[in-house]
XYZ file of C-alpha atoms in Angstrom:
720
model
C 10.915 -16.033 26.518
C 10.500 -15.449 22.657
C 8.594 -18.854 22.035
C 6.270 -17.828 24.648
C 5.912 -14.332 22.721
C 5.976 -15.373 19.309
C 3.056 -18.031 20.633
C 1.661 -14.949 22.004
C 1.787 -12.638 18.910
C 1.922 -15.058 16.507
C -1.197 -16.243 16.486
C -1.620 -12.491 15.709
C -2.014 -12.459 11.439
C -0.590 -15.532 11.112
C -3.790 -16.805 13.015
C -5.905 -13.840 12.859
C -6.115 -13.742 8.986
C -6.796 -16.153 6.635
C -3.329 -15.628 5.727
C -3.767 -16.061 1.755
C -0.290 -15.021 0.714
C -0.936 -15.023 -2.917
C 1.531 -17.212 -4.577
C 3.873 -18.461 -1.375
C 6.192 -21.276 -1.299
C 6.337 -24.789 0.451
C 8.978 -24.553 3.172
C 9.864 -27.224 5.627
C 7.833 -28.588 7.894
C 7.068 -27.805 11.170
C 8.457 -29.012 14.818
C 6.120 -31.605 15.348
C 5.300 -29.483 19.410
C 3.980 -26.499 17.056
C 1.093 -25.388 17.745
C -1.406 -26.481 15.603
C -3.244 -23.756 15.130
C -0.381 -22.112 13.350
C -1.325 -20.493 9.941
C 0.328 -21.902 6.835
C -0.308 -20.186 4.074
C 0.451 -22.383 0.626
C 2.761 -24.417 2.785
C 4.970 -21.752 4.248
C 4.348 -20.497 7.979
C 3.844 -16.838 8.560
C 6.570 -15.303 10.624
C 6.238 -15.544 14.564
C 5.373 -11.385 15.041
C 2.386 -9.903 13.258
C 1.486 -6.386 14.157
C -2.138 -5.449 11.724
C -4.013 -7.229 14.049
C -2.321 -6.758 17.683
C -4.099 -9.819 18.852
C -3.273 -13.662 19.596
C -5.968 -15.280 18.113
C -6.073 -18.102 15.608
C -7.423 -18.001 11.932
C -10.570 -19.657 12.521
C -11.558 -17.367 15.419
C -10.735 -14.227 13.897
C -13.852 -12.368 12.466
C -11.921 -9.979 10.373
C -10.482 -10.108 6.843
C -7.029 -10.217 6.595
C -4.898 -11.414 3.571
C -1.232 -12.238 4.245
C 1.301 -11.329 0.959
C 4.643 -13.525 2.025
C 8.000 -12.445 1.521
C 8.086 -15.445 -0.908
C 5.503 -14.633 -2.928
C 7.658 -10.401 -3.109
C 10.688 -12.936 -4.408
C 8.507 -15.411 -6.962
C 6.871 -12.306 -8.800
C 9.789 -10.267 -8.411
C 7.818 -6.961 -7.039
C 9.739 -3.961 -6.691
C 6.421 -2.044 -6.001
C 3.467 -2.384 -3.625
C 0.407 -1.801 -6.295
C 2.989 -5.285 -7.869
C 2.999 -6.624 -4.091
C -0.815 -6.532 -3.679
C -1.926 -7.524 -7.632
C -3.014 -11.028 -5.867
C -4.935 -9.814 -3.034
C -8.705 -9.920 -3.444
C -10.180 -6.412 -3.044
C -7.365 -4.499 -4.098
C -7.290 -2.273 -7.293
C -5.156 0.051 -8.743
C -5.204 3.766 -8.163
C -3.831 7.032 -9.646
C -0.175 7.370 -8.929
C 1.452 9.038 -11.352
C 3.089 5.922 -11.821
C 5.807 5.847 -9.210
C 3.765 6.902 -6.023
C 2.118 4.191 -4.286
C -1.502 3.911 -4.798
C -4.572 1.369 -4.097
C -7.999 0.878 -3.922
C -9.785 -1.436 -1.269
C -12.875 -2.824 -1.190
C -12.840 -0.399 -3.961
C -12.529 2.966 -1.960
C -8.892 4.695 -1.855
C -6.206 3.754 0.581
C -3.515 5.475 -0.879
C -3.365 8.165 2.068
C -3.161 7.532 5.346
C -3.619 3.568 5.321
C 0.250 1.989 5.390
C 1.796 0.830 8.367
C 5.084 -0.212 8.810
C 5.432 -2.874 11.796
C 2.127 -1.853 13.121
C 2.737 2.342 13.284
C 1.249 4.714 10.936
C 3.712 5.605 8.189
C 3.344 9.163 6.902
C 6.413 10.358 5.372
C 5.016 12.320 2.197
C 5.084 11.234 -1.068
C 7.236 7.945 -2.272
C 7.488 4.116 -2.646
C 7.711 1.510 -0.608
C 10.984 -0.615 -0.468
C 9.950 -4.478 -0.529
C 13.135 -6.076 -0.359
C 13.402 -4.809 3.473
C 9.808 -6.798 4.159
C 9.129 -9.948 5.321
C 5.845 -10.034 4.366
C 2.339 -7.091 3.734
C -0.424 -7.560 5.479
C -3.636 -6.071 4.123
C -6.493 -5.453 7.033
C -10.008 -5.233 4.485
C -12.828 -2.663 6.055
C -12.026 -0.748 8.778
C -9.434 -1.052 11.175
C -10.259 2.284 13.325
C -11.305 -0.142 15.942
C -7.433 -1.171 17.120
C -5.703 1.169 14.962
C -7.468 4.812 15.119
C -8.205 7.295 12.022
C -7.885 5.975 8.630
C -9.900 5.258 5.756
C -12.852 2.530 5.601
C -11.278 0.616 2.876
C -8.858 -0.844 4.697
C -5.055 -0.353 5.601
C -1.959 -2.162 4.520
C 0.840 -3.111 6.952
C 4.592 -3.603 5.815
C 6.582 -6.163 8.455
C 10.458 -5.458 8.546
C 13.141 -8.131 8.286
C 13.782 -8.836 12.044
C 17.452 -10.667 13.293
C 17.141 -14.095 13.118
C 18.883 -17.096 15.334
C 21.232 -18.337 12.502
C 23.939 -16.302 10.937
C 23.402 -16.394 7.232
C 24.387 -13.892 4.150
C 22.287 -13.436 0.935
C 23.934 -11.493 -1.820
C 21.969 -10.839 -5.099
C 21.743 -8.650 -8.402
C 19.255 -8.599 -10.890
C 19.117 -6.968 -14.432
C 16.301 -5.766 -16.863
C 14.821 -3.766 -19.017
C 15.152 -0.281 -19.213
C 18.839 -0.517 -17.675
C 17.822 -1.929 -14.638
C 20.563 -2.132 -12.521
C 20.203 -3.760 -8.944
C 22.718 -5.360 -6.432
C 20.965 -6.349 -2.304
C 22.376 -7.676 0.625
C 20.775 -9.656 3.427
C 23.153 -10.425 6.273
C 22.184 -11.951 9.978
C 24.400 -12.701 12.195
C 24.346 -13.395 16.515
C 26.351 -11.398 17.742
C 27.059 -12.779 21.457
C 27.633 -16.902 21.954
C 24.698 -17.431 23.983
C 22.984 -15.637 20.881
C 20.950 -13.109 23.230
C 21.984 -10.528 20.673
C 21.073 -10.424 17.084
C 21.550 -8.274 14.346
C 20.697 -8.322 10.799
C 20.674 -5.527 8.253
C 19.308 -5.571 4.220
C 20.917 -2.867 1.763
C 19.686 -2.602 -1.444
C 20.975 -0.017 -4.509
C 18.794 -0.113 -7.452
C 19.588 2.416 -10.514
C 16.294 2.193 -13.266
C 15.072 4.107 -15.958
C 11.041 4.229 -16.477
C 9.594 3.441 -19.660
C 8.422 6.877 -20.188
C 11.984 9.025 -22.532
C 13.756 10.882 -19.538
C 12.568 9.446 -16.771
C 14.155 7.057 -13.888
C 15.104 6.452 -10.602
C 18.334 5.496 -8.478
C 17.906 4.461 -4.605
C 19.470 3.366 -1.686
C 17.651 1.203 0.967
C 19.289 0.416 4.259
C 17.287 -0.981 7.362
C 19.500 -2.292 10.337
C 18.182 -4.104 13.219
C 19.321 -5.337 16.067
C 17.433 -7.888 18.706
C 18.156 -8.525 22.771
C 17.033 -11.637 23.888
C 16.946 -9.730 27.574
C 16.365 -13.064 29.546
C 13.348 -15.961 28.398
C 10.345 -13.588 28.820
C 11.512 -10.094 27.661
C 12.949 -8.771 24.236
C 13.608 -5.351 22.784
C 13.999 -4.802 18.812
C 15.498 -1.590 17.589
C 14.436 -1.069 14.113
C 16.019 1.467 11.786
C 15.818 2.372 8.090
C 17.077 5.202 5.605
C 15.969 5.725 2.273
C 17.314 7.618 -0.324
C 15.470 8.103 -3.558
C 16.695 10.391 -7.049
C 14.315 10.613 -9.472
C 13.433 11.987 -12.700
C 9.745 11.481 -12.447
C 7.074 11.612 -15.772
C 4.287 13.102 -15.726
C 0.722 11.824 -16.929
C -0.087 12.172 -20.330
C -3.495 13.091 -22.063
C -6.349 10.825 -22.427
C -6.770 11.801 -26.310
C -4.349 9.463 -28.733
C -4.222 6.946 -25.123
C -6.969 5.835 -23.390
C -9.195 7.835 -26.129
C -8.864 8.106 -29.668
C -7.103 11.127 -31.501
C -7.669 12.112 -34.953
C -4.290 12.669 -35.233
C -3.380 8.813 -34.263
C -2.460 7.050 -31.050
C 0.464 8.659 -29.119
C 3.383 6.413 -27.725
C 3.476 5.642 -23.873
C 7.016 6.660 -23.668
C 6.402 10.379 -24.598
C 7.506 13.264 -21.902
C 5.616 15.826 -21.056
C 8.279 17.215 -19.286
C 11.289 18.964 -20.901
C 13.670 16.368 -21.729
C 16.359 18.499 -21.743
C 15.535 20.361 -18.659
C 14.100 17.184 -17.165
C 11.774 17.305 -13.994
C 13.826 16.289 -10.653
C 12.229 14.448 -7.353
C 14.842 13.780 -4.286
C 12.807 11.727 -1.206
C 14.765 10.793 1.953
C 13.894 9.722 5.102
C 15.386 8.080 7.999
C 13.640 6.200 11.187
C 14.790 4.722 14.276
C 12.435 2.868 16.809
C 11.411 -0.353 18.509
C 9.459 -3.102 19.535
C 9.579 -3.939 23.006
C 7.535 -7.248 24.376
C 7.521 -9.195 27.965
C 5.261 -11.863 29.184
C 4.883 -11.183 32.860
C 3.048 -14.551 33.100
C 1.281 -17.563 31.228
C -1.779 -14.973 31.214
C -0.353 -11.599 30.906
C 1.843 -9.830 28.565
C 2.958 -6.365 27.673
C 3.725 -4.845 24.008
C 5.173 -1.481 22.805
C 6.337 0.076 19.617
C 7.961 3.317 18.936
C 9.103 5.176 16.003
C 10.747 8.428 15.046
C 10.850 9.507 11.481
C 12.284 12.458 9.818
C 11.748 12.835 6.118
C 12.125 15.203 2.930
C 10.723 15.410 -0.103
C 11.604 18.266 -3.210
C 10.995 18.447 -6.582
C 11.335 21.070 -9.451
C 10.758 21.468 -13.654
C 7.776 19.472 -12.973
C 5.378 19.900 -15.384
C 1.559 18.706 -16.009
C -1.072 19.313 -18.411
C -3.942 21.682 -18.298
C -5.663 21.491 -21.411
C -5.604 20.702 -25.015
C -6.693 22.209 -28.021
C -10.348 21.331 -29.406
C -10.135 23.302 -32.248
C -7.804 23.885 -35.278
C -5.435 26.829 -35.175
C -4.801 28.160 -38.069
C -1.143 29.196 -39.295
C 0.466 32.414 -39.394
C 3.114 33.873 -41.112
C 5.083 32.357 -38.409
C 3.782 29.056 -37.431
C 2.223 26.341 -39.572
C -1.489 25.325 -38.791
C -2.118 23.107 -35.405
C -4.538 20.607 -35.714
C -7.182 20.013 -33.511
C -6.313 18.149 -30.385
C -2.461 17.808 -31.455
C -1.060 20.551 -28.692
C -1.471 20.694 -24.539
C -0.734 23.465 -22.125
C 1.313 22.966 -19.469
C 1.628 24.293 -15.736
C 5.044 24.661 -14.405
C 5.621 22.668 -10.804
C 8.164 23.521 -8.669
C 10.411 23.867 -6.313
C 8.584 22.845 -3.454
C 10.409 21.907 -0.484
C 8.826 19.655 2.365
C 10.827 18.549 5.657
C 8.764 16.963 8.566
C 9.340 14.922 11.709
C 6.979 12.229 12.476
C 6.475 10.289 16.113
C 4.590 7.356 17.549
C 4.171 5.049 20.082
C 1.272 2.369 20.800
C 1.520 0.624 24.172
C -1.035 -2.554 24.990
C -1.428 -5.077 27.896
C -3.173 -8.452 27.082
C -4.627 -11.172 29.796
C -6.348 -14.407 29.542
C -8.954 -15.582 32.083
C -12.030 -17.345 32.430
C -15.353 -16.237 33.910
C -17.438 -19.572 34.632
C -17.422 -21.188 31.005
C -16.264 -18.108 29.065
C -12.590 -17.606 27.703
C -11.407 -14.102 27.519
C -8.568 -12.312 26.172
C -8.360 -9.120 26.715
C -6.551 -5.972 24.925
C -5.768 -2.677 25.948
C -3.759 -0.048 24.809
C -3.246 3.490 24.205
C -1.291 5.194 21.209
C -0.296 8.620 20.290
C 1.362 10.138 17.455
C 2.404 13.892 15.934
C 3.510 14.725 12.847
C 4.735 18.358 11.973
C 5.540 19.477 8.286
C 6.494 22.208 6.449
C 6.967 23.425 3.027
C 7.316 25.815 -0.017
C 5.815 25.579 -2.941
C 5.150 27.181 -6.597
C 2.922 26.660 -9.198
C 3.518 28.364 -12.143
C -0.177 28.492 -14.871
C 0.944 32.278 -15.664
C 2.316 30.987 -18.934
C 0.686 27.435 -21.736
C 4.193 26.196 -21.715
C 2.718 24.358 -24.994
C 4.333 20.892 -26.136
C 3.190 19.903 -29.576
C 2.349 15.545 -28.800
C 3.047 14.688 -32.821
C 6.171 16.870 -33.115
C 7.716 17.747 -29.332
C 10.426 20.361 -29.009
C 11.994 20.438 -26.236
C 14.484 22.649 -24.531
C 12.418 25.518 -24.391
C 11.208 25.332 -20.600
C 14.582 25.444 -18.353
C 12.601 27.322 -15.004
C 9.629 28.613 -13.891
C 8.442 32.369 -14.785
C 10.163 34.488 -11.924
C 7.270 36.739 -11.274
C 5.433 33.929 -9.782
C 5.413 33.828 -6.000
C 6.270 31.424 -3.751
C 3.474 29.983 -1.018
C 4.980 28.695 2.549
C 2.880 25.911 4.119
C 2.627 23.678 7.311
C 1.212 21.433 9.282
C 0.884 20.397 13.262
C -1.283 16.940 13.962
C -1.756 15.170 16.797
C -3.327 12.164 17.789
C -4.375 9.854 21.030
C -6.159 7.063 20.893
C -7.566 4.374 23.753
C -8.643 0.717 23.130
C -9.709 -1.901 24.043
C -10.837 -5.271 22.850
C -12.463 -8.578 24.614
C -12.235 -12.041 22.559
C -14.618 -14.660 23.916
C -14.546 -17.953 23.898
C -17.560 -20.620 24.579
C -16.054 -24.268 24.405
C -14.677 -24.979 21.162
C -17.502 -23.608 18.666
C -18.984 -19.987 19.262
C -16.637 -17.100 19.753
C -17.297 -13.680 20.090
C -15.151 -10.127 19.596
C -16.245 -7.220 20.921
C -14.307 -3.872 21.196
C -13.754 -0.150 20.331
C -11.312 2.743 20.272
C -12.063 6.213 21.319
C -9.667 8.974 19.313
C -9.062 12.275 20.065
C -7.196 14.353 16.875
C -6.157 18.014 16.158
C -4.524 20.082 13.647
C -2.923 23.444 13.321
C -2.450 24.292 9.812
C 0.059 27.423 8.482
C -0.222 29.319 5.610
C 2.112 32.481 5.116
C 3.380 31.637 8.129
C 0.201 32.173 10.317
C -1.474 29.396 12.281
C -4.698 29.092 11.827
C -6.743 28.374 14.952
C -6.506 24.698 16.402
C -9.631 21.964 15.228
C -10.202 18.577 16.591
C -12.013 15.807 15.990
C -12.936 13.019 18.334
C -14.646 9.980 17.359
C -15.836 6.245 19.229
C -15.251 3.374 16.409
C -16.876 0.424 17.856
C -15.859 -3.670 16.626
C -18.142 -6.809 17.153
C -17.771 -9.933 15.348
C -18.015 -13.480 15.575
C -16.963 -16.869 14.615
C -18.559 -20.339 14.660
C -16.583 -23.120 13.756
C -18.023 -26.010 11.676
C -15.111 -28.299 11.687
C -11.563 -28.185 12.343
C -10.704 -26.602 9.349
C -13.303 -24.094 8.510
C -15.688 -21.969 10.110
C -18.115 -19.061 9.804
C -17.777 -15.757 10.320
C -19.811 -12.059 10.527
C -17.808 -8.737 11.636
C -19.092 -5.265 11.900
C -16.893 -2.443 12.298
C -16.681 1.162 11.978
C -13.988 3.816 10.664
C -13.276 7.813 11.605
C -11.377 10.087 9.075
C -10.781 14.034 10.610
C -11.345 16.492 7.549
C -9.120 19.059 8.938
C -9.137 21.068 5.470
C -12.743 21.059 4.767
C -14.415 24.339 6.050
C -18.376 24.927 6.052
C -20.033 28.504 5.367
C -19.076 29.494 9.013
C -15.766 28.351 8.081
C -16.090 25.636 11.078
C -14.572 22.130 10.196
C -16.254 19.736 9.231
C -17.317 16.673 11.194
C -15.042 13.526 10.483
C -15.438 11.358 7.830
C -17.278 8.059 9.147
C -17.355 4.820 7.506
C -19.200 1.599 8.535
C -18.467 -1.844 7.502
C -20.966 -5.357 7.653
C -19.615 -8.483 6.732
C -19.682 -12.180 7.099
C -18.090 -15.514 5.194
C -16.472 -18.301 5.307
C -12.666 -19.504 6.115
C -10.775 -22.600 5.878
C -7.473 -23.914 6.671
C -6.449 -27.316 6.764
C -4.059 -28.367 9.266
C -1.479 -29.586 6.816
C -1.483 -26.311 4.926
C -2.190 -27.640 1.558
C -5.384 -25.370 1.290
C -6.543 -22.165 3.072
C -9.075 -19.821 1.478
C -11.457 -17.552 2.275
C -14.897 -16.269 0.463
C -16.200 -12.656 1.847
C -19.612 -10.681 1.341
C -19.184 -7.404 2.246
C -21.044 -3.747 2.631
C -19.323 -0.709 2.872
C -20.619 3.125 3.472
C -18.989 6.463 3.619
C -20.517 8.893 5.428
C -20.199 12.376 6.171
C -18.610 12.810 2.714
C -17.122 16.357 2.065
C -18.704 17.839 -1.196
C -17.577 21.030 -2.541
C -20.782 23.592 -2.343
C -22.951 23.931 -5.717
C -22.939 27.703 -5.372
C -20.021 28.994 -2.895
C -16.228 28.080 -3.919
C -14.233 26.985 -0.811
C -17.481 26.519 0.735
C -17.798 22.365 1.430
C -21.005 20.514 3.135
C -21.673 17.052 4.324
C -24.343 15.690 1.696
C -22.053 12.669 0.383
C -22.523 9.281 1.042
C -20.927 6.235 -1.414
C -21.788 2.649 -1.027
C -19.421 -0.569 -2.002
C -20.808 -3.718 -2.325
C -19.268 -6.953 -3.588
C -17.537 -10.678 -2.882
C -14.357 -11.416 -2.098
C -12.916 -15.061 -2.317
C -9.375 -16.007 -2.043
C -7.497 -19.493 -2.212
C -4.273 -20.931 -2.117
C -3.854 -24.966 -2.991
C -0.700 -27.144 -3.150
C -2.404 -30.424 -4.694
C 0.586 -32.231 -5.451
C 4.388 -32.368 -5.094
C 6.232 -29.208 -6.184
C 2.570 -27.508 -7.455
C 0.814 -24.419 -6.017
C -1.849 -22.595 -7.113
C -3.459 -19.345 -5.656
C -6.583 -17.119 -7.107
C -8.462 -14.490 -5.887
C -11.403 -12.578 -7.261
C -13.184 -9.568 -6.413
C -16.935 -8.418 -7.555
C -17.315 -4.954 -6.605
C -20.558 -2.856 -7.111
C -19.517 0.684 -6.106
C -21.295 3.540 -6.268
C -22.670 7.137 -5.074
C -25.539 6.979 -2.822
C -26.285 10.960 -1.695
C -24.368 14.044 -3.211
C -25.306 17.179 -4.945
C -22.309 17.455 -6.719
C -21.876 13.811 -8.257
C -24.433 11.901 -9.550
C -26.463 9.547 -7.556
C -26.203 6.008 -8.580
C -23.596 6.648 -10.710
C -19.964 4.232 -10.704
C -16.983 5.494 -8.578
C -14.147 6.136 -10.928
C -11.226 4.162 -11.264
C -12.975 0.528 -9.554
C -13.510 -1.964 -11.807
C -16.405 -4.839 -11.087
C -14.495 -7.186 -11.488
C -10.835 -8.305 -10.570
C -9.062 -11.841 -11.156
C -5.369 -13.283 -10.498
C -4.442 -16.368 -10.838
C -0.770 -17.777 -10.454
C 0.767 -20.966 -10.831
C 3.806 -22.376 -9.968
C 5.317 -25.635 -10.545
C 8.929 -27.125 -9.262
C 10.773 -30.590 -10.478
C 10.861 -32.412 -7.018
C 13.349 -34.974 -7.824
C 15.368 -36.226 -10.339
C 18.266 -34.884 -12.459
C 16.132 -31.459 -13.050
C 14.981 -31.118 -9.409
C 14.607 -27.441 -8.473
C 13.980 -26.607 -11.891
C 10.453 -24.477 -12.221
C 8.411 -21.854 -13.890
C 5.481 -19.899 -13.050
C 2.515 -18.005 -14.599
C 0.434 -15.313 -13.686
C -2.544 -13.895 -15.155
C -4.465 -10.268 -13.790
C -7.540 -9.148 -15.515
C -9.501 -5.901 -14.136
C -12.344 -5.031 -15.898
C -13.476 -1.648 -17.259
C -14.188 1.265 -15.251
C -15.385 4.982 -15.104
C -12.043 7.136 -15.764
C -13.952 9.040 -13.045
C -17.158 9.773 -11.145
C -20.206 10.821 -12.924
C -20.879 14.877 -12.465
C -24.876 16.057 -11.472
C -23.494 19.931 -12.518
C -25.154 20.881 -15.612
C -23.046 21.182 -18.784
C -20.271 19.394 -16.870
C -18.299 16.517 -19.051
C -19.695 12.944 -18.205
C -16.961 10.267 -17.131
C -15.259 8.086 -20.422
C -14.984 4.728 -19.883
C -11.425 2.781 -19.451
C -11.081 -0.032 -21.234
C -10.906 -3.586 -19.003
C -7.423 -5.448 -19.752
C -5.175 -8.593 -18.797
C -1.775 -9.255 -17.607
C -0.016 -12.465 -18.180
C 3.194 -12.760 -16.266
C 5.637 -15.754 -16.227
C 8.742 -16.404 -14.681
C 11.658 -19.649 -14.571
C 13.994 -20.341 -12.000
C 16.936 -22.932 -10.954
C 18.301 -23.701 -7.768
C 21.297 -25.622 -7.055
C 23.482 -25.930 -4.099
C 23.403 -22.298 -2.304
C 22.814 -20.719 -6.273
C 19.588 -19.539 -7.327
C 18.884 -17.859 -11.049
C 15.485 -16.218 -11.725
C 13.832 -14.717 -14.734
C 10.846 -12.816 -14.438
C 8.855 -11.623 -17.956
C 5.673 -9.101 -16.888
C 3.185 -8.376 -19.295
C 3.860 -10.924 -21.304
C 1.769 -9.496 -24.299
C 2.855 -6.548 -24.196
C -0.961 -5.229 -23.064
C -1.414 -1.214 -23.752
C -3.473 -0.305 -20.657
C -4.426 2.349 -18.751
C -5.220 1.794 -15.051
C -6.843 5.391 -14.057
C -7.484 8.259 -15.974
C -8.734 11.802 -17.183
C -8.696 14.236 -20.034
C -5.564 15.870 -18.706
C -3.920 13.054 -16.340
C -3.597 9.677 -18.014
C -1.379 7.055 -16.299
C -0.118 4.347 -18.748
C 0.354 0.813 -17.473
C 4.048 -0.658 -17.754
C 4.720 -2.204 -21.087
C 6.422 -5.731 -21.213
C 9.965 -5.741 -19.072
C 12.017 -8.629 -18.290
C 14.352 -8.980 -15.071
C 16.949 -11.575 -14.287
C 18.091 -12.390 -11.016
C 21.280 -14.169 -9.263
C 21.400 -14.714 -5.853
C 24.161 -16.957 -3.497
C 23.608 -17.561 -0.259
C 26.171 -18.268 2.802
């Protein structure tokens, strides 16, 4: 059954997307009886199960733009963060993450919240970063995914695909060391538990201890991902998936723009400067565990059933976290007890913590598919129902009662050990629920034309708690349609068009009558060309797109804590991705993005202004060469180039007297690697930001995020 299921679900993303993995490595050729429409990304076949598109649609027949970052790409680039993994995906740029939370834009809009999925189910466990070493690959769906996945941002979603049990036994042990006292030990063990292979198990595990480039900051992580597959028969399989992650973090805080992204009359500031008190450093703890399964049953050659389920328990906490609230813009005269404090040399800070959050999250998705003909039309019908509920409770303290001063040029630490005890705690919580029903029909006429139509109806609700008092339940419903078509030009190229809408509830925004605002809606139009040679030597995609957000909640110009639906924002642009293997041992990938992102209607933001933190141009190049034969066989090197052009630090305000945004400079990052494989051993050295570029991906006057300086990592791995 696994082969049938593999083929049923396999063309899914491997065949639904343009499978453009930025930098995947060549692997052994597929068996002769493999399906020709399986995608090969830079020479590597994508794994058989892909969940983001939920359907077994060949690559050139799929009208949705989806990019895949393969496991080999994650290894080649030594990506420890999701942002690093997505650097080579067209349409993706950095977003404000305070340096270590996962944050990114897709097509110019924020996709940091409510856009990360794990194995096809929304992964919403609060603050933290996703572990890359436990993944088979990362899938990026560009544009609205609400037609199948439900509520979510217009920009798109990222689906993380976990490692699954394999047929053959193996054990991979590795360790890495690098900049800022990085030490990492990892294991990936797989084994059949029965002689006939009906039960197989796998465990991915990581321990990592590292400092960050800011003084007195760092992280320790323990990660365990066990999985068990039961091949119940030739047509039925059940895979149990578990995950445990614990982070003990000393977080760093964003700095001021003066002296970093902007000039300061007192001189530049080092990006290693700690805004937190180094004697009483900020502390953060995140831990969560989840348990779920993926069930597949092939009823017949034409009918299949799939169900995914997951339960998660999460806990987030922090304390002693200091954030800049202002800077002295004038000299402060000397007194009998203090010297002159020059302008732009001292910041005030707020104290954040203690904060404690506990919660649970449950999701289940069930669908069935059927293939049948009506006259000359071949149908592939998918219908499903999913349900999710999330509960969280927290208590919180945010102390602005004292200025908690810090002299940026002569910092004195050891003065802020705790918050002002007179500041009271606040308590809050939420209870959210979502039910969605979706249907999609992929219709094929001959070998040239396909049409995909579908949509989803969602019913979402929320109850918010404040001080132990629950608000009335609020609800939001929506229908999100999707339609697309492909036209085959030949066996390895096709044209495609796509139309889709998004749906995002706005439960926390209320109008003047204290009614919850209607959901934010988005609409996407796109079209382009896809190519995929059957030998896997060349894959690519070029897309023209236009996305518009409507019902954007903006603050009322007069009334506090009141919002109105006057906002509209639009991005238009071009995405191009390519992966090419021109010769033995040579692999090249390239991605280019042009983004025109601006405000088209608003009562608080300036109409026509650029959206904040969105570059107009993004270029990513990666080249890799491995010596194929001779005495130096399997010795290789890789090099990468990443450029993002300048961007507005924020979106311009239309309010009289408001400060207008400044421009952040564009930047170029150059990475490199060298590697060697011998017998069952492999060694690899990576350098990121070789030329130590000083850059700031996101910024405001009080919260500017520095980019990571030059770092190196050396890794050794043994395969058993």
